[in-house]
PDB file of C-alpha atoms in Angstrom:
ATOM      1  CA  UNK Q   1      24.699  -3.894  -1.527  1.00  0.00           C
ATOM      2  CA  UNK Q   2      21.231  -5.167  -1.427  1.00  0.00           C
ATOM      3  CA  UNK Q   3      18.719  -6.676  -3.466  1.00  0.00           C
ATOM      4  CA  UNK Q   4      16.572  -4.500  -4.462  1.00  0.00           C
ATOM      5  CA  UNK Q   5      13.522  -4.851  -6.786  1.00  0.00           C
ATOM      6  CA  UNK Q   6      13.285  -2.641  -9.222  1.00  0.00           C
ATOM      7  CA  UNK Q   7      10.313  -0.951  -8.045  1.00  0.00           C
ATOM      8  CA  UNK Q   8      11.142   3.311  -7.680  1.00  0.00           C
ATOM      9  CA  UNK Q   9      13.854   3.150 -10.276  1.00  0.00           C
ATOM     10  CA  UNK Q  10      12.907   1.630 -12.461  1.00  0.00           C
ATOM     11  CA  UNK Q  11       9.243   2.701 -12.929  1.00  0.00           C
ATOM     12  CA  UNK Q  12       9.432   6.592 -13.783  1.00  0.00           C
ATOM     13  CA  UNK Q  13       6.031   6.776 -14.933  1.00  0.00           C
ATOM     14  CA  UNK Q  14       3.184   4.767 -13.520  1.00  0.00           C
ATOM     15  CA  UNK Q  15      -0.191   5.207 -13.988  1.00  0.00           C
ATOM     16  CA  UNK Q  16      -2.603   5.462 -11.297  1.00  0.00           C
ATOM     17  CA  UNK Q  17      -4.267   1.966 -10.552  1.00  0.00           C
ATOM     18  CA  UNK Q  18      -6.820   2.959 -10.681  1.00  0.00           C
ATOM     19  CA  UNK Q  19      -6.846   4.429 -14.665  1.00  0.00           C
ATOM     20  CA  UNK Q  20      -6.023   1.469 -16.209  1.00  0.00           C
ATOM     21  CA  UNK Q  21      -5.863  -1.866 -16.318  1.00  0.00           C
ATOM     22  CA  UNK Q  22      -2.527  -3.263 -14.595  1.00  0.00           C
ATOM     23  CA  UNK Q  23      -0.441  -5.143 -15.907  1.00  0.00           C
ATOM     24  CA  UNK Q  24       0.019  -8.855 -15.219  1.00  0.00           C
ATOM     25  CA  UNK Q  25       4.327  -7.863 -14.689  1.00  0.00           C
ATOM     26  CA  UNK Q  26       3.560  -4.960 -12.855  1.00  0.00           C
ATOM     27  CA  UNK Q  27       0.810  -6.320 -10.373  1.00  0.00           C
ATOM     28  CA  UNK Q  28       3.458  -8.978  -9.898  1.00  0.00           C
ATOM     29  CA  UNK Q  29       6.330  -6.289  -8.941  1.00  0.00           C
ATOM     30  CA  UNK Q  30       3.764  -4.045  -6.412  1.00  0.00           C
ATOM     31  CA  UNK Q  31       2.137  -7.141  -5.228  1.00  0.00           C
ATOM     32  CA  UNK Q  32       5.798  -7.818  -3.719  1.00  0.00           C
ATOM     33  CA  UNK Q  33       6.403  -4.458  -2.645  1.00  0.00           C
ATOM     34  CA  UNK Q  34       2.969  -4.358  -0.769  1.00  0.00           C
ATOM     35  CA  UNK Q  35       3.477  -7.409   1.035  1.00  0.00           C
ATOM     36  CA  UNK Q  36       6.864  -5.963   2.479  1.00  0.00           C
ATOM     37  CA  UNK Q  37       4.930  -2.698   4.139  1.00  0.00           C
ATOM     38  CA  UNK Q  38       1.895  -5.117   4.897  1.00  0.00           C
ATOM     39  CA  UNK Q  39       2.776  -5.902   8.316  1.00  0.00           C
ATOM     40  CA  UNK Q  40       1.925  -4.307  11.590  1.00  0.00           C
ATOM     41  CA  UNK Q  41       6.111  -4.490  12.675  1.00  0.00           C
ATOM     42  CA  UNK Q  42       7.593  -3.655   9.357  1.00  0.00           C
ATOM     43  CA  UNK Q  43       5.177  -0.552   9.307  1.00  0.00           C
ATOM     44  CA  UNK Q  44       5.700   0.564  12.542  1.00  0.00           C
ATOM     45  CA  UNK Q  45       9.810   0.483  11.767  1.00  0.00           C
ATOM     46  CA  UNK Q  46       8.780   2.331   8.605  1.00  0.00           C
ATOM     47  CA  UNK Q  47       7.712   5.700  10.544  1.00  0.00           C
ATOM     48  CA  UNK Q  48       9.612   4.594  13.663  1.00  0.00           C
ATOM     49  CA  UNK Q  49      13.003   5.107  11.012  1.00  0.00           C
ATOM     50  CA  UNK Q  50      11.283   7.965   9.219  1.00  0.00           C
ATOM     51  CA  UNK Q  51      10.225  10.342  12.481  1.00  0.00           C
ATOM     52  CA  UNK Q  52      13.767   9.459  13.660  1.00  0.00           C
ATOM     53  CA  UNK Q  53      16.161  12.198  14.449  1.00  0.00           C
ATOM     54  CA  UNK Q  54      17.838  13.171  11.210  1.00  0.00           C
ATOM     55  CA  UNK Q  55      15.474  10.218   9.554  1.00  0.00           C
ATOM     56  CA  UNK Q  56      17.417   7.919  10.382  1.00  0.00           C
ATOM     57  CA  UNK Q  57      17.968   5.338  12.888  1.00  0.00           C
ATOM     58  CA  UNK Q  58      20.196   2.029  13.173  1.00  0.00           C
ATOM     59  CA  UNK Q  59      18.393  -1.352  14.881  1.00  0.00           C
ATOM     60  CA  UNK Q  60      20.195  -0.614  18.482  1.00  0.00           C
ATOM     61  CA  UNK Q  61      17.411   2.395  18.513  1.00  0.00           C
ATOM     62  CA  UNK Q  62      15.028   0.366  17.032  1.00  0.00           C
ATOM     63  CA  UNK Q  63      14.520  -2.272  19.243  1.00  0.00           C
ATOM     64  CA  UNK Q  64      13.097  -0.330  22.237  1.00  0.00           C
ATOM     65  CA  UNK Q  65       9.645   0.410  20.379  1.00  0.00           C
ATOM     66  CA  UNK Q  66       9.283  -3.702  20.096  1.00  0.00           C
ATOM     67  CA  UNK Q  67       9.093  -7.003  22.358  1.00  0.00           C
ATOM     68  CA  UNK Q  68      11.075  -8.136  19.569  1.00  0.00           C
ATOM     69  CA  UNK Q  69      14.500  -9.892  20.009  1.00  0.00           C
ATOM     70  CA  UNK Q  70      17.225  -7.774  17.690  1.00  0.00           C
ATOM     71  CA  UNK Q  71      17.454 -10.456  15.481  1.00  0.00           C
ATOM     72  CA  UNK Q  72      14.065 -10.584  14.713  1.00  0.00           C
ATOM     73  CA  UNK Q  73      13.940  -6.869  14.210  1.00  0.00           C
ATOM     74  CA  UNK Q  74      16.916  -7.278  11.615  1.00  0.00           C
ATOM     75  CA  UNK Q  75      14.952  -9.581   9.518  1.00  0.00           C
ATOM     76  CA  UNK Q  76      12.188  -7.196   9.019  1.00  0.00           C
ATOM     77  CA  UNK Q  77      14.074  -4.388   8.321  1.00  0.00           C
ATOM     78  CA  UNK Q  78      15.593  -7.102   5.687  1.00  0.00           C
ATOM     79  CA  UNK Q  79      12.744  -7.525   3.945  1.00  0.00           C
ATOM     80  CA  UNK Q  80      12.061  -3.176   3.969  1.00  0.00           C
ATOM     81  CA  UNK Q  81      15.515  -2.957   3.015  1.00  0.00           C
ATOM     82  CA  UNK Q  82      14.720  -5.717   0.294  1.00  0.00           C
ATOM     83  CA  UNK Q  83      11.904  -4.234  -1.142  1.00  0.00           C
ATOM     84  CA  UNK Q  84      13.274  -0.900  -1.432  1.00  0.00           C
ATOM     85  CA  UNK Q  85      11.590   1.448   0.695  1.00  0.00           C
ATOM     86  CA  UNK Q  86      14.590   0.955   3.368  1.00  0.00           C
ATOM     87  CA  UNK Q  87      18.406   1.617   2.618  1.00  0.00           C
ATOM     88  CA  UNK Q  88      20.931   0.520   5.355  1.00  0.00           C
ATOM     89  CA  UNK Q  89      24.620   2.373   5.051  1.00  0.00           C
ATOM     90  CA  UNK Q  90      27.155   0.721   7.779  1.00  0.00           C
ATOM     91  CA  UNK Q  91      28.703   3.530   9.780  1.00  0.00           C
ATOM     92  CA  UNK Q  92      31.644   1.798  12.524  1.00  0.00           C
ATOM     93  CA  UNK Q  93      29.328  -1.029  14.094  1.00  0.00           C
ATOM     94  CA  UNK Q  94      25.493  -0.248  13.120  1.00  0.00           C
ATOM     95  CA  UNK Q  95      23.951  -0.081   9.921  1.00  0.00           C
ATOM     96  CA  UNK Q  96      21.685   3.206  10.405  1.00  0.00           C
ATOM     97  CA  UNK Q  97      18.837   2.019   8.122  1.00  0.00           C
ATOM     98  CA  UNK Q  98      16.307   5.937   6.248  1.00  0.00           C
ATOM     99  CA  UNK Q  99      13.005   5.410   4.221  1.00  0.00           C
ATOM    100  CA  UNK Q 100      13.354   5.895   0.385  1.00  0.00           C
ATOM    101  CA  UNK Q 101      10.702   8.215   0.180  1.00  0.00           C
ATOM    102  CA  UNK Q 102      10.684   7.713  -3.466  1.00  0.00           C
ATOM    103  CA  UNK Q 103       9.518   4.672  -3.502  1.00  0.00           C
ATOM    104  CA  UNK Q 104       6.831   5.051  -0.887  1.00  0.00           C
ATOM    105  CA  UNK Q 105       5.775   8.124  -2.990  1.00  0.00           C
ATOM    106  CA  UNK Q 106       5.504   5.668  -6.165  1.00  0.00           C
ATOM    107  CA  UNK Q 107       2.977   3.314  -4.527  1.00  0.00           C
ATOM    108  CA  UNK Q 108       1.065   5.908  -2.801  1.00  0.00           C
ATOM    109  CA  UNK Q 109       0.627   7.455  -6.641  1.00  0.00           C
ATOM    110  CA  UNK Q 110      -1.018   4.543  -7.655  1.00  0.00           C
ATOM    111  CA  UNK Q 111      -3.496   4.433  -4.911  1.00  0.00           C
ATOM    112  CA  UNK Q 112      -4.755   8.039  -5.942  1.00  0.00           C
ATOM    113  CA  UNK Q 113      -7.768   7.493  -6.949  1.00  0.00           C
ATOM    114  CA  UNK Q 114      -7.851   9.384 -10.455  1.00  0.00           C
ATOM    115  CA  UNK Q 115      -9.082  12.926 -11.120  1.00  0.00           C
ATOM    116  CA  UNK Q 116     -12.728  13.937 -12.559  1.00  0.00           C
ATOM    117  CA  UNK Q 117     -12.098  14.138 -16.498  1.00  0.00           C
ATOM    118  CA  UNK Q 118     -10.820  17.105 -17.153  1.00  0.00           C
ATOM    119  CA  UNK Q 119     -11.182  16.901 -21.035  1.00  0.00           C
ATOM    120  CA  UNK Q 120     -15.336  16.035 -20.122  1.00  0.00           C
ATOM    121  CA  UNK Q 121     -17.308  18.551 -21.951  1.00  0.00           C
ATOM    122  CA  UNK Q 122     -20.620  19.924 -20.655  1.00  0.00           C
ATOM    123  CA  UNK Q 123     -23.690  18.238 -21.567  1.00  0.00           C
ATOM    124  CA  UNK Q 124     -26.365  20.027 -23.184  1.00  0.00           C
ATOM    125  CA  UNK Q 125     -23.893  23.309 -22.567  1.00  0.00           C
TER     126      UNK Q 125
ATOM    127  CA  UNK O   1     -23.955  -6.731   4.768  1.00  0.00           C
ATOM    128  CA  UNK O   2     -20.356  -7.709   4.429  1.00  0.00           C
ATOM    129  CA  UNK O   3     -18.008  -7.138   7.516  1.00  0.00           C
ATOM    130  CA  UNK O   4     -15.606  -4.195   6.353  1.00  0.00           C
ATOM    131  CA  UNK O   5     -12.390  -2.744   8.419  1.00  0.00           C
ATOM    132  CA  UNK O   6     -12.816   0.328   9.769  1.00  0.00           C
ATOM    133  CA  UNK O   7     -10.144   1.883   7.912  1.00  0.00           C
ATOM    134  CA  UNK O   8     -12.058   4.472   5.468  1.00  0.00           C
ATOM    135  CA  UNK O   9     -15.460   5.822   7.950  1.00  0.00           C
ATOM    136  CA  UNK O  10     -13.211   5.510  11.058  1.00  0.00           C
ATOM    137  CA  UNK O  11     -10.113   7.680  10.367  1.00  0.00           C
ATOM    138  CA  UNK O  12     -11.244  10.739   9.290  1.00  0.00           C
ATOM    139  CA  UNK O  13      -7.983  12.532   9.974  1.00  0.00           C
ATOM    140  CA  UNK O  14      -4.675   9.879   8.939  1.00  0.00           C
ATOM    141  CA  UNK O  15      -1.557  11.513   9.499  1.00  0.00           C
ATOM    142  CA  UNK O  16       1.061   9.954   7.315  1.00  0.00           C
ATOM    143  CA  UNK O  17       3.156   6.933   7.981  1.00  0.00           C
ATOM    144  CA  UNK O  18       6.852   8.596   8.050  1.00  0.00           C
ATOM    145  CA  UNK O  19       5.525  12.071   9.603  1.00  0.00           C
ATOM    146  CA  UNK O  20       4.876  10.684  13.201  1.00  0.00           C
ATOM    147  CA  UNK O  21       5.259   6.985  14.656  1.00  0.00           C
ATOM    148  CA  UNK O  22       2.082   4.745  14.209  1.00  0.00           C
ATOM    149  CA  UNK O  23       0.319   3.319  16.926  1.00  0.00           C
ATOM    150  CA  UNK O  24       0.287  -0.607  17.480  1.00  0.00           C
ATOM    151  CA  UNK O  25      -3.713  -0.542  16.950  1.00  0.00           C
ATOM    152  CA  UNK O  26      -3.832   1.283  13.467  1.00  0.00           C
ATOM    153  CA  UNK O  27       0.055  -0.355  12.107  1.00  0.00           C
ATOM    154  CA  UNK O  28      -2.375  -3.691  12.714  1.00  0.00           C
ATOM    155  CA  UNK O  29      -5.590  -2.012  10.780  1.00  0.00           C
ATOM    156  CA  UNK O  30      -3.259  -0.544   8.458  1.00  0.00           C
ATOM    157  CA  UNK O  31      -1.724  -4.087   7.420  1.00  0.00           C
ATOM    158  CA  UNK O  32      -4.737  -5.615   7.180  1.00  0.00           C
ATOM    159  CA  UNK O  33      -5.941  -3.662   4.332  1.00  0.00           C
ATOM    160  CA  UNK O  34      -2.516  -3.554   3.146  1.00  0.00           C
ATOM    161  CA  UNK O  35      -2.587  -7.160   2.600  1.00  0.00           C
ATOM    162  CA  UNK O  36      -5.860  -7.576   1.025  1.00  0.00           C
ATOM    163  CA  UNK O  37      -3.884  -5.552  -1.858  1.00  0.00           C
ATOM    164  CA  UNK O  38      -0.343  -6.578  -1.914  1.00  0.00           C
ATOM    165  CA  UNK O  39      -1.547  -9.757  -4.196  1.00  0.00           C
ATOM    166  CA  UNK O  40      -1.470  -9.741  -8.161  1.00  0.00           C
ATOM    167  CA  UNK O  41      -4.711 -11.154  -8.661  1.00  0.00           C
ATOM    168  CA  UNK O  42      -6.334  -8.499  -6.620  1.00  0.00           C
ATOM    169  CA  UNK O  43      -4.098  -5.709  -7.647  1.00  0.00           C
ATOM    170  CA  UNK O  44      -5.555  -5.939 -11.366  1.00  0.00           C
ATOM    171  CA  UNK O  45      -8.687  -6.970 -10.215  1.00  0.00           C
ATOM    172  CA  UNK O  46      -9.204  -3.757  -8.429  1.00  0.00           C
ATOM    173  CA  UNK O  47      -7.459  -1.692 -11.763  1.00  0.00           C
ATOM    174  CA  UNK O  48     -10.133  -3.748 -14.193  1.00  0.00           C
ATOM    175  CA  UNK O  49     -12.686  -2.382 -11.737  1.00  0.00           C
ATOM    176  CA  UNK O  50     -11.919   0.957 -11.833  1.00  0.00           C
ATOM    177  CA  UNK O  51     -11.156   1.039 -15.361  1.00  0.00           C
ATOM    178  CA  UNK O  52     -14.515  -0.589 -16.563  1.00  0.00           C
ATOM    179  CA  UNK O  53     -17.176   1.578 -18.150  1.00  0.00           C
ATOM    180  CA  UNK O  54     -18.838   3.134 -15.444  1.00  0.00           C
ATOM    181  CA  UNK O  55     -16.453   2.121 -12.415  1.00  0.00           C
ATOM    182  CA  UNK O  56     -18.286  -0.890 -11.769  1.00  0.00           C
ATOM    183  CA  UNK O  57     -17.831  -4.951 -13.080  1.00  0.00           C
ATOM    184  CA  UNK O  58     -19.850  -8.059 -11.974  1.00  0.00           C
ATOM    185  CA  UNK O  59     -17.556 -10.987 -12.134  1.00  0.00           C
ATOM    186  CA  UNK O  60     -19.065 -12.101 -14.683  1.00  0.00           C
ATOM    187  CA  UNK O  61     -17.483  -9.234 -16.621  1.00  0.00           C
ATOM    188  CA  UNK O  62     -13.630  -9.896 -14.937  1.00  0.00           C
ATOM    189  CA  UNK O  63     -13.114 -13.326 -14.990  1.00  0.00           C
ATOM    190  CA  UNK O  64     -12.136 -13.776 -18.958  1.00  0.00           C
ATOM    191  CA  UNK O  65      -8.917 -11.573 -17.951  1.00  0.00           C
ATOM    192  CA  UNK O  66      -7.360 -14.704 -15.663  1.00  0.00           C
ATOM    193  CA  UNK O  67      -6.621 -17.796 -16.090  1.00  0.00           C
ATOM    194  CA  UNK O  68      -9.037 -18.841 -12.512  1.00  0.00           C
ATOM    195  CA  UNK O  69     -12.427 -20.068 -12.115  1.00  0.00           C
ATOM    196  CA  UNK O  70     -15.101 -17.958 -11.465  1.00  0.00           C
ATOM    197  CA  UNK O  71     -15.110 -19.071  -7.775  1.00  0.00           C
ATOM    198  CA  UNK O  72     -11.513 -18.443  -7.144  1.00  0.00           C
ATOM    199  CA  UNK O  73     -11.971 -14.509  -8.912  1.00  0.00           C
ATOM    200  CA  UNK O  74     -15.183 -14.769  -6.259  1.00  0.00           C
ATOM    201  CA  UNK O  75     -12.656 -15.362  -3.440  1.00  0.00           C
ATOM    202  CA  UNK O  76     -10.170 -12.383  -3.896  1.00  0.00           C
ATOM    203  CA  UNK O  77     -13.279 -10.133  -4.646  1.00  0.00           C
ATOM    204  CA  UNK O  78     -14.349 -11.403  -1.047  1.00  0.00           C
ATOM    205  CA  UNK O  79     -11.064 -10.384   0.433  1.00  0.00           C
ATOM    206  CA  UNK O  80     -11.290  -6.420  -1.348  1.00  0.00           C
ATOM    207  CA  UNK O  81     -14.634  -6.391  -0.269  1.00  0.00           C
ATOM    208  CA  UNK O  82     -14.131  -7.211   3.564  1.00  0.00           C
ATOM    209  CA  UNK O  83     -11.141  -4.701   3.596  1.00  0.00           C
ATOM    210  CA  UNK O  84     -13.397  -1.906   2.743  1.00  0.00           C
ATOM    211  CA  UNK O  85     -11.320  -0.979  -0.790  1.00  0.00           C
ATOM    212  CA  UNK O  86     -14.650  -2.315  -2.622  1.00  0.00           C
ATOM    213  CA  UNK O  87     -18.007  -2.434  -2.319  1.00  0.00           C
ATOM    214  CA  UNK O  88     -20.821  -4.612  -3.720  1.00  0.00           C
ATOM    215  CA  UNK O  89     -24.128  -4.468  -4.718  1.00  0.00           C
ATOM    216  CA  UNK O  90     -26.443  -7.238  -5.972  1.00  0.00           C
ATOM    217  CA  UNK O  91     -28.998  -6.304  -9.558  1.00  0.00           C
ATOM    218  CA  UNK O  92     -30.293  -9.426 -10.400  1.00  0.00           C
ATOM    219  CA  UNK O  93     -28.224 -12.829 -10.971  1.00  0.00           C
ATOM    220  CA  UNK O  94     -24.986 -10.296 -10.169  1.00  0.00           C
ATOM    221  CA  UNK O  95     -23.377  -8.966  -7.479  1.00  0.00           C
ATOM    222  CA  UNK O  96     -21.501  -5.304  -9.307  1.00  0.00           C
ATOM    223  CA  UNK O  97     -18.455  -3.973  -7.947  1.00  0.00           C
ATOM    224  CA  UNK O  98     -16.911  -0.563  -7.223  1.00  0.00           C
ATOM    225  CA  UNK O  99     -13.648   0.585  -6.242  1.00  0.00           C
ATOM    226  CA  UNK O 100     -13.857   3.150  -3.255  1.00  0.00           C
ATOM    227  CA  UNK O 101     -11.783   5.487  -3.961  1.00  0.00           C
ATOM    228  CA  UNK O 102     -11.380   6.898  -0.573  1.00  0.00           C
ATOM    229  CA  UNK O 103     -10.296   3.888   1.531  1.00  0.00           C
ATOM    230  CA  UNK O 104      -7.240   3.807  -1.289  1.00  0.00           C
ATOM    231  CA  UNK O 105      -6.896   7.538  -0.922  1.00  0.00           C
ATOM    232  CA  UNK O 106      -6.329   7.012   2.829  1.00  0.00           C
ATOM    233  CA  UNK O 107      -3.627   4.192   2.328  1.00  0.00           C
ATOM    234  CA  UNK O 108      -2.240   6.741  -0.469  1.00  0.00           C
ATOM    235  CA  UNK O 109      -2.296   9.583   1.773  1.00  0.00           C
ATOM    236  CA  UNK O 110      -0.698   7.594   4.545  1.00  0.00           C
ATOM    237  CA  UNK O 111       2.849   7.040   2.361  1.00  0.00           C
ATOM    238  CA  UNK O 112       2.956  10.297   0.941  1.00  0.00           C
ATOM    239  CA  UNK O 113       6.552  10.946   2.262  1.00  0.00           C
ATOM    240  CA  UNK O 114       6.390  14.422   4.931  1.00  0.00           C
ATOM    241  CA  UNK O 115       6.983  17.820   3.103  1.00  0.00           C
ATOM    242  CA  UNK O 116       9.947  19.733   3.948  1.00  0.00           C
ATOM    243  CA  UNK O 117       9.533  21.038   7.901  1.00  0.00           C
ATOM    244  CA  UNK O 118       8.029  24.749   7.382  1.00  0.00           C
ATOM    245  CA  UNK O 119       8.809  25.786  10.698  1.00  0.00           C
ATOM    246  CA  UNK O 120      12.993  25.109  10.305  1.00  0.00           C
ATOM    247  CA  UNK O 121      14.457  28.452  10.940  1.00  0.00           C
ATOM    248  CA  UNK O 122      17.618  29.078   8.722  1.00  0.00           C
ATOM    249  CA  UNK O 123      20.498  28.442  10.346  1.00  0.00           C
ATOM    250  CA  UNK O 124      23.109  31.247  10.658  1.00  0.00           C
ATOM    251  CA  UNK O 125      20.632  33.768   9.416  1.00  0.00           C
TER     252      UNK O 125
END
């Protein structure tokens, strides 16, 4: 229904950013998702939706937290949806949004620092 | 020496974004750091620096990977340094950059989905 970047689904294996050089194609995809969440209103929307009762919220339950109009909030929700970090489901009059934790988990894994090299041999042992 | 956002040092405890509503102040700080890395060139720079021999690189060792001039690469490095995700150290003619994994680890933790509620009572048990 909505345009979604092929982030969470199309990249089952994603080596952490810090472990090996990122390809140009992958860097463009990732930058688009990061740009979608790199906004104070959208970060708060994500966090409000995720911590809302039942893990979902409609725009009517979100506007109260902001000095912004409904259409502006809807615009921000659309950006998040198109980036694949939230999903919307229409029920009656409203669209209910929930966070797609797998999309955020992928970003999270990407930013993890590499572990100490496990295969390093003890020096002088 | 460089301006750095108070991200990694000033926030020893950072509850994941998805667990509780994010404050307005915190959302602004986080959006600034995310914006700094939400760029294909800067993502590749981060990953090139981190995976370079010794975990550090100077601008002279990074320009070859891009169709960009040295000053443009330097500009992107400055954005990353000001966001606190890399640190630079001058040695002789060059500044050597390394990733600050603690800053990225904080972002990473923030995006982690909350675990299943451990305190949830069994229904009907």
